[in-house]
Coordinates of C-alpha atoms and ligand atoms in Angstrom, one line a residue:
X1 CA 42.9 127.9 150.9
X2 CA 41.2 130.8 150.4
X3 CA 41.8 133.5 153.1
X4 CA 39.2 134.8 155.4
X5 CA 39.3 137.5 157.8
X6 CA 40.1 135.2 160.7
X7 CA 42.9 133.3 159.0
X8 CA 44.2 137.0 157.9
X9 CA 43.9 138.2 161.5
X10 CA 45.5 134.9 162.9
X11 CA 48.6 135.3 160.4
X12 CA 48.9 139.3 161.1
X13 CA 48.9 138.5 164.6
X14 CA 52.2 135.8 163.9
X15 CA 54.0 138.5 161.9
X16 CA 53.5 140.8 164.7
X17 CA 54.0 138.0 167.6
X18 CA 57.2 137.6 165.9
X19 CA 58.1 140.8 165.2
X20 CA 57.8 141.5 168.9
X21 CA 60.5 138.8 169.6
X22 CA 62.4 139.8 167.3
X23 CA 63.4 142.0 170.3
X24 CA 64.6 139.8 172.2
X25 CA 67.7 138.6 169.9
X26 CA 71.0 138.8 171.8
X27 CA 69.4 139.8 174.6
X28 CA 70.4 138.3 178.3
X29 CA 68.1 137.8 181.7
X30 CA 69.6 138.9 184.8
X31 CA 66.2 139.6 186.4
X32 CA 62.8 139.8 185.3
X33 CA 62.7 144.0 184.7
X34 CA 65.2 143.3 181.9
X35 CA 62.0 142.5 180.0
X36 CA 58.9 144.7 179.0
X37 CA 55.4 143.5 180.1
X38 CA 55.0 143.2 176.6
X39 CA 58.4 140.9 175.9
X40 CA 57.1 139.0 178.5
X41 CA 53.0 139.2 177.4
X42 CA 54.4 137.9 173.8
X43 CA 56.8 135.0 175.4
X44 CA 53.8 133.8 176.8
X45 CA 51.7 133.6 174.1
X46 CA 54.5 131.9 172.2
X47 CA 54.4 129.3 175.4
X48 CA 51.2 128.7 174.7
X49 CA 51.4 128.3 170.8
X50 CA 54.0 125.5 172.0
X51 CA 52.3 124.0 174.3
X52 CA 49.3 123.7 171.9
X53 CA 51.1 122.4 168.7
X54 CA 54.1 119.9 169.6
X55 CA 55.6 120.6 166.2
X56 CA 56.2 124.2 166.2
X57 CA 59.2 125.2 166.1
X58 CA 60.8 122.0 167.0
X59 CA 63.6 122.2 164.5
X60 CA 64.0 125.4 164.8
X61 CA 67.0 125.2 167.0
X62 CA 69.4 122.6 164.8
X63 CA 73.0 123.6 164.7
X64 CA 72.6 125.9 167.8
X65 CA 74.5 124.7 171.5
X66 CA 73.5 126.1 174.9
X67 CA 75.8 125.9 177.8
X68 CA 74.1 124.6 181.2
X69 CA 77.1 125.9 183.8
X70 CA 75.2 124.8 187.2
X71 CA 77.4 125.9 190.0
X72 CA 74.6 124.5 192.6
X73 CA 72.2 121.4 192.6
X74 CA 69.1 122.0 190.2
X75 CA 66.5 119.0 188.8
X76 CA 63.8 121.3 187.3
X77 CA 65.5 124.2 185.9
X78 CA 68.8 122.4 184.4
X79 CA 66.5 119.5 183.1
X80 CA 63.6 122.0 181.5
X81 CA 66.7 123.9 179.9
X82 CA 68.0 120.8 178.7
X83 CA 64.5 119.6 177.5
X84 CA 63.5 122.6 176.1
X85 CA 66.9 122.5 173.7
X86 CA 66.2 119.3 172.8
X87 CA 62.9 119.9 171.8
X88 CA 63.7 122.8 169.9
X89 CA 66.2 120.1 167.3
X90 CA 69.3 122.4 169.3
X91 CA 72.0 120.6 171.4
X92 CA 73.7 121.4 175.2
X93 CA 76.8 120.8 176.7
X94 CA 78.1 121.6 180.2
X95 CA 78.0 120.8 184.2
X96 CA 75.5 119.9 186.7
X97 CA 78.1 119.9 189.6
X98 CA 81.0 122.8 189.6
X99 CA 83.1 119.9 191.5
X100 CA 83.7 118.5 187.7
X101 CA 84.5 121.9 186.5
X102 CA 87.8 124.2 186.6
X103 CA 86.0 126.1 189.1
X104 CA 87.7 123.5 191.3
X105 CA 91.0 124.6 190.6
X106 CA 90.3 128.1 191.5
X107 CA 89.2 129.4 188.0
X108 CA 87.4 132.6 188.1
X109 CA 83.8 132.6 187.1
X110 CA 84.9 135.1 184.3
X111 CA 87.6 132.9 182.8
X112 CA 84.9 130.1 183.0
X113 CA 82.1 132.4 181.2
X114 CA 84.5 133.7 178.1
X115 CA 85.4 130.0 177.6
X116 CA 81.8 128.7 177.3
X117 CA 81.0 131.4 175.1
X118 CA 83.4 130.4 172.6
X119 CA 81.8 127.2 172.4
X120 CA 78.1 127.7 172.8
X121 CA 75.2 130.1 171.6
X122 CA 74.0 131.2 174.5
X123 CA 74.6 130.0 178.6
X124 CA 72.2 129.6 181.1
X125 CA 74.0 129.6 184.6
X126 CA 73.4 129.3 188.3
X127 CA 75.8 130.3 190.6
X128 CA 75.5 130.7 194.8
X129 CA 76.7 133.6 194.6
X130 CA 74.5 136.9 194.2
X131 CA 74.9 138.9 191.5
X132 CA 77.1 136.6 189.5
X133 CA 74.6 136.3 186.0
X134 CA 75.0 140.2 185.8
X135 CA 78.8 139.4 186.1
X136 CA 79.2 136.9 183.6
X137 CA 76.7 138.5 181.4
X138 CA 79.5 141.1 181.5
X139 CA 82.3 138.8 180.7
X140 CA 80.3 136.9 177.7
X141 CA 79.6 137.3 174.4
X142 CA 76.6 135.6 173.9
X143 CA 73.5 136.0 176.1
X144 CA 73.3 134.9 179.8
X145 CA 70.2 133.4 181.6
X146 CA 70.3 133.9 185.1
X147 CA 68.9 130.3 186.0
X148 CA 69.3 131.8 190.1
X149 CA 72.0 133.7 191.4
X150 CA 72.2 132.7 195.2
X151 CA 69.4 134.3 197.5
X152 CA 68.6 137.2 194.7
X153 CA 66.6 136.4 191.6
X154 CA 65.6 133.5 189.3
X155 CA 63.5 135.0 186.2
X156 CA 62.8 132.2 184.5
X157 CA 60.6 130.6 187.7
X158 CA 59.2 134.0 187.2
X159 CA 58.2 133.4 183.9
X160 CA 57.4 129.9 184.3
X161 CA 55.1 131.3 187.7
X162 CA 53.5 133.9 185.8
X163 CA 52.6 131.8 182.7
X164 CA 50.7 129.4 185.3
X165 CA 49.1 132.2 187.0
X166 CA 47.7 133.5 183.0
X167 CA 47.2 129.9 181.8
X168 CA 45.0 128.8 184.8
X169 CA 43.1 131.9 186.0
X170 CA 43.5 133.5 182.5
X171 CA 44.6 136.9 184.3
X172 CA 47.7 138.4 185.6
X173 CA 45.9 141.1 187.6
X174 CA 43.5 142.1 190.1
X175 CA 44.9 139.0 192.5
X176 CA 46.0 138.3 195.9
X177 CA 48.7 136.4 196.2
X178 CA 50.0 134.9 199.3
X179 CA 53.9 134.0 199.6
X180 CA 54.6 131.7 202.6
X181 CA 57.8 130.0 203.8
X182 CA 61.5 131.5 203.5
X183 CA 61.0 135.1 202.4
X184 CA 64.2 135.7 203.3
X185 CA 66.1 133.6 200.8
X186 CA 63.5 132.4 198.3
X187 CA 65.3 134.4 195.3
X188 CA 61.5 133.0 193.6
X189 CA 59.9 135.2 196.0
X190 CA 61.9 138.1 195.2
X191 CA 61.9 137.9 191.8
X192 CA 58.2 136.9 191.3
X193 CA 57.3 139.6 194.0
X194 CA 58.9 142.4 191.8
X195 CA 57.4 141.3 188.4
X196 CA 54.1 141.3 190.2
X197 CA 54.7 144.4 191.3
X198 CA 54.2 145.5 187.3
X199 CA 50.9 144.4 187.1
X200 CA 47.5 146.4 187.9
X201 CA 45.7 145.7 191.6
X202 CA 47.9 143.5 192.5
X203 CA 47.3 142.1 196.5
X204 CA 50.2 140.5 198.3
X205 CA 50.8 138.9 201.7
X206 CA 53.7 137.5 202.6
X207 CA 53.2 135.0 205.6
X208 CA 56.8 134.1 207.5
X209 CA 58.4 133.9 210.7
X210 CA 59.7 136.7 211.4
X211 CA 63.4 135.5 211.1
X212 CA 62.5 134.9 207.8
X213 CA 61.1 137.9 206.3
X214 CA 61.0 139.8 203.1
X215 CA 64.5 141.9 202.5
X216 CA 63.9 145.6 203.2
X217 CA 65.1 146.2 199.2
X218 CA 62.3 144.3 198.0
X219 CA 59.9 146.0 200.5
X220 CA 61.2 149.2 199.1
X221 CA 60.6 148.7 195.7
X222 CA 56.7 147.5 196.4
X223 CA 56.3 150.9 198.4
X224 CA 57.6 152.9 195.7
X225 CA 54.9 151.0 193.3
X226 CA 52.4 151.4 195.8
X227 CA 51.6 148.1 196.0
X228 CA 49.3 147.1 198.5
X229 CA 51.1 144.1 200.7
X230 CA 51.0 143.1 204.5
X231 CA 53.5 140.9 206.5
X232 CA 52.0 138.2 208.5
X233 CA 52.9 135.1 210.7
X234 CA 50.1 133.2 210.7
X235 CA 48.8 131.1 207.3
X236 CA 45.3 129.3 208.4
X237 CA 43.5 133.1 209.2
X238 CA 44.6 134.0 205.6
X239 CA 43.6 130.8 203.9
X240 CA 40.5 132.4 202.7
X241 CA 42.0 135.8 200.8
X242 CA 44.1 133.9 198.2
X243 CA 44.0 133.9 194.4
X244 CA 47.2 132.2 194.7
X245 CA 49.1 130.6 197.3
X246 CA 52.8 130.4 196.8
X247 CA 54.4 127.9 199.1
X248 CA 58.1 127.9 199.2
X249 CA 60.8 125.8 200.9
X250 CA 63.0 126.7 204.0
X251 CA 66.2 127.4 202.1
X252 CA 68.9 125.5 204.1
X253 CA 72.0 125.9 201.2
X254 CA 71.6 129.5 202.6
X255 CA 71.5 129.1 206.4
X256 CA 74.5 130.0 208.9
X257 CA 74.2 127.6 211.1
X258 CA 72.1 123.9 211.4
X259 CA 69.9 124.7 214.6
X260 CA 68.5 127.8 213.1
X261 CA 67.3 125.6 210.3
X262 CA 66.0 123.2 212.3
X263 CA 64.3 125.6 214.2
X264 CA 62.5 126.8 211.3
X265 CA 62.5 124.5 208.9
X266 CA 58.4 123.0 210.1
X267 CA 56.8 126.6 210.7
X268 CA 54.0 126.1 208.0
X269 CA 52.8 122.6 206.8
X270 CA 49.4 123.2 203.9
X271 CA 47.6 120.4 204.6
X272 CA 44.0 119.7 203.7
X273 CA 42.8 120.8 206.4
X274 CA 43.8 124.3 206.1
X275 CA 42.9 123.9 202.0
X276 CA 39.5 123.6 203.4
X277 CA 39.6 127.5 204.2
X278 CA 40.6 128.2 200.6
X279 CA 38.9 129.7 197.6
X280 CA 37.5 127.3 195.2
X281 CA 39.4 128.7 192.5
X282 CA 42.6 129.0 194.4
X283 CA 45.8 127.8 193.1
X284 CA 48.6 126.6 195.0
X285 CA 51.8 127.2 193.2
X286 CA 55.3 125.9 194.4
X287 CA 58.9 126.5 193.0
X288 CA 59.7 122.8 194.0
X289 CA 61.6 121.2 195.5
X290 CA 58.9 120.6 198.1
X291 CA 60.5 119.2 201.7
X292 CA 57.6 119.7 204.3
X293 CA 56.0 122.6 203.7
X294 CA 52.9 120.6 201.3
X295 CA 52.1 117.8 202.9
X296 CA 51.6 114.7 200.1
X297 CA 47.6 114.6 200.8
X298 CA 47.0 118.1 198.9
X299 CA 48.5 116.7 195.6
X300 CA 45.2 115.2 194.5
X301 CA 43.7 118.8 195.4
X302 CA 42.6 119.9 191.9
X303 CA 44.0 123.8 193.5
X304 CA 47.5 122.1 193.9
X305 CA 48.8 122.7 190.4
X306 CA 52.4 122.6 191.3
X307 CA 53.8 119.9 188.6
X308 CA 51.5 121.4 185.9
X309 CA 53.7 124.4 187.0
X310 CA 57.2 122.7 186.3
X311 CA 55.4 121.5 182.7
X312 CA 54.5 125.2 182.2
X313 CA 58.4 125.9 182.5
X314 CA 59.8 123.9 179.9
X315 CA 57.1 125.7 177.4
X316 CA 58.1 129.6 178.2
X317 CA 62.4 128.3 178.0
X318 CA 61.5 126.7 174.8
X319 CA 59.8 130.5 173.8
X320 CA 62.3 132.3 175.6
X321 CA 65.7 130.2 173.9
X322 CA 63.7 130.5 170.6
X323 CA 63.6 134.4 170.9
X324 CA 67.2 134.8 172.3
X325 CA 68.5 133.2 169.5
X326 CA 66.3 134.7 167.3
X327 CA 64.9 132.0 165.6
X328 CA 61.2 133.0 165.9
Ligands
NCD1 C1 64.0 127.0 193.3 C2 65.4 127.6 193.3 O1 66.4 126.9 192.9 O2 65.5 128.7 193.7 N1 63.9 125.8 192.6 C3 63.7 125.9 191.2 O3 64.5 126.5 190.5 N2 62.6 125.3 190.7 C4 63.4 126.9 194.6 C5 64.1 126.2 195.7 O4 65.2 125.6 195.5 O5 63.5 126.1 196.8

């Protein structure tokens, strides 16, 4: 074939794609800072190469083992991970319930962590407890993906949210953003909330009751970027400012005691109704899993892109395991 200036362009513009991920060999994610706007800018463009053209990369992976150590429930994250392995020709191998591990017998998570990485080429964990992925990415020798470390951060809903936010409004700036729900111990909040924070013009309001509202260290670190946000209670008056809405569930694993929960866990229901006030080109993302807080009717709402959200996911852990293992 001969070559033309677009095909040239298009094959500079892999070498450099790749190049740039090159980066990201050996590397681990504790929280979404640990990568560059441009790590994360490339990533995404590698989701989308992906998502485009089943067939790349899919053997890229054979021969390579990733350890899923889930020390709390998970569907979407442990099952993308999984996917996303699978699809890449690599294999896994762990737990989906600490009850079956040597946790159980009192093990510490460090023992646990310098045993899996003897076995496997990298380990993607969740743990309740915060600050435990920085710990084990201490204790490992091969990379560590923090799939959620209790109430603190979960980068790769970051990246999974942000991709969404770039692939359907083809922008990651100049937006408002509206968090509602459990500010309080959505670690997808906090973590999305800082990455945000990166980005030009970025608008956010973060509707909760006030029992449940953003921790004063993430408030902190959105002053210091001077990034303009507001605390409200109310949802329905706000409807109408969004670029995206990002619902989020009452998180009960993380509550003292039952009555509190209960108290709180009905405060905001999206229904069509208040959709109504919305932009046209709003979108309504959601971590999942959804209990109340979207009632069923607003799934046919084109705005509620929510499962096209959890698809988005499996794409950027395919690009990010490709790049950790540095296979792009
Ligand atoms: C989130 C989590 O585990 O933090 N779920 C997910 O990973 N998609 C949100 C939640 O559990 O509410």
């Amino acid at each position: 074939m001969q070559e033309t200036a677009g095909s040239y362009a298009a094959s500079a513009r892999e070498t450099s794609l790749h190049y740039a991920l090159q980066a990201l060999k050996g590397r681990s994610l504790i929280e979404p800072e640990d990568f560059s706007l441009g790590e994360m800018e490339e990533l995404f463009l590698l989701a989308e190469k992906i998502e485009k053209d089943e067939k790349y990369l899919r053997e890229s992976c054979r021969g390579k083992l990733l350890a899923t150590l889930f020390f709390e429930p998970s569907t979407r994250t442990r099952l993308s991970f999984e996917a996303a392995m699978l699809r890449l020709g690599g294999s896994f191998l762990g737990f989906a319930d600490p009850g079956s591990s040597s946790s159980s017998k009192g093990e510490s998570l460090a023992d646990t962590i310098r045993m899996a990485a003897s076995y496997a080429d990298t380990i993607v964990m969740r743990n309740p407890k915060e600050g435990a992925a920085l710990l084990a990415s201490r204790y490992s020798s091969v990379p560590v993906i923090n799939a959620g470390d209790g109430g603190h951060h979960h980068p790769t809903q970051t990246l999974t949210d942000l991709l969404t936010i770039k692939r359907l409004l083809g922008k990651t700036d100049s937006l408002t953003v509206g968090f509602c729900g459990d500010l309080k111990f959505g670690r997808t909040v906090h973590s999305l909330a800082k990455a945000l924070a990166r980005y030009n013009d970025i608008k956010m309001i973060f509707i909760s009751p006030s029992e449940l509202v953003l921790p004063e260290y993430i408030k902190s670190i959105l002053k210091r970027q001077n990034v303009d946000f507001s605390e409200r209670e109310n949802l329905e008056k706000s409807m109408p400012e969004f670029d995206v809405l990002y619902m989020t569930r009452v998180q009960k694993e993380r509550f003292f005691n039952e009555e509190d929960y209960i108290r709180l866990k009905d405060t905001y229901v999206l229904n069509t109704d208040k959709m109504s006030a919305g932009k046209e080109k709003l979108i309504v993302l959601h971590p999942l899993p959804r209990v109340n807080e979207i009632s069923v009717e607003v799934d046919s709402d084109p705005r509620a892109v929510y499962f096209a959200q959890a698809k988005y996911g499996m794409y950027v852990r395919m690009a990010l395991l490709a790049s950790i293992l540095g296979v792009v």
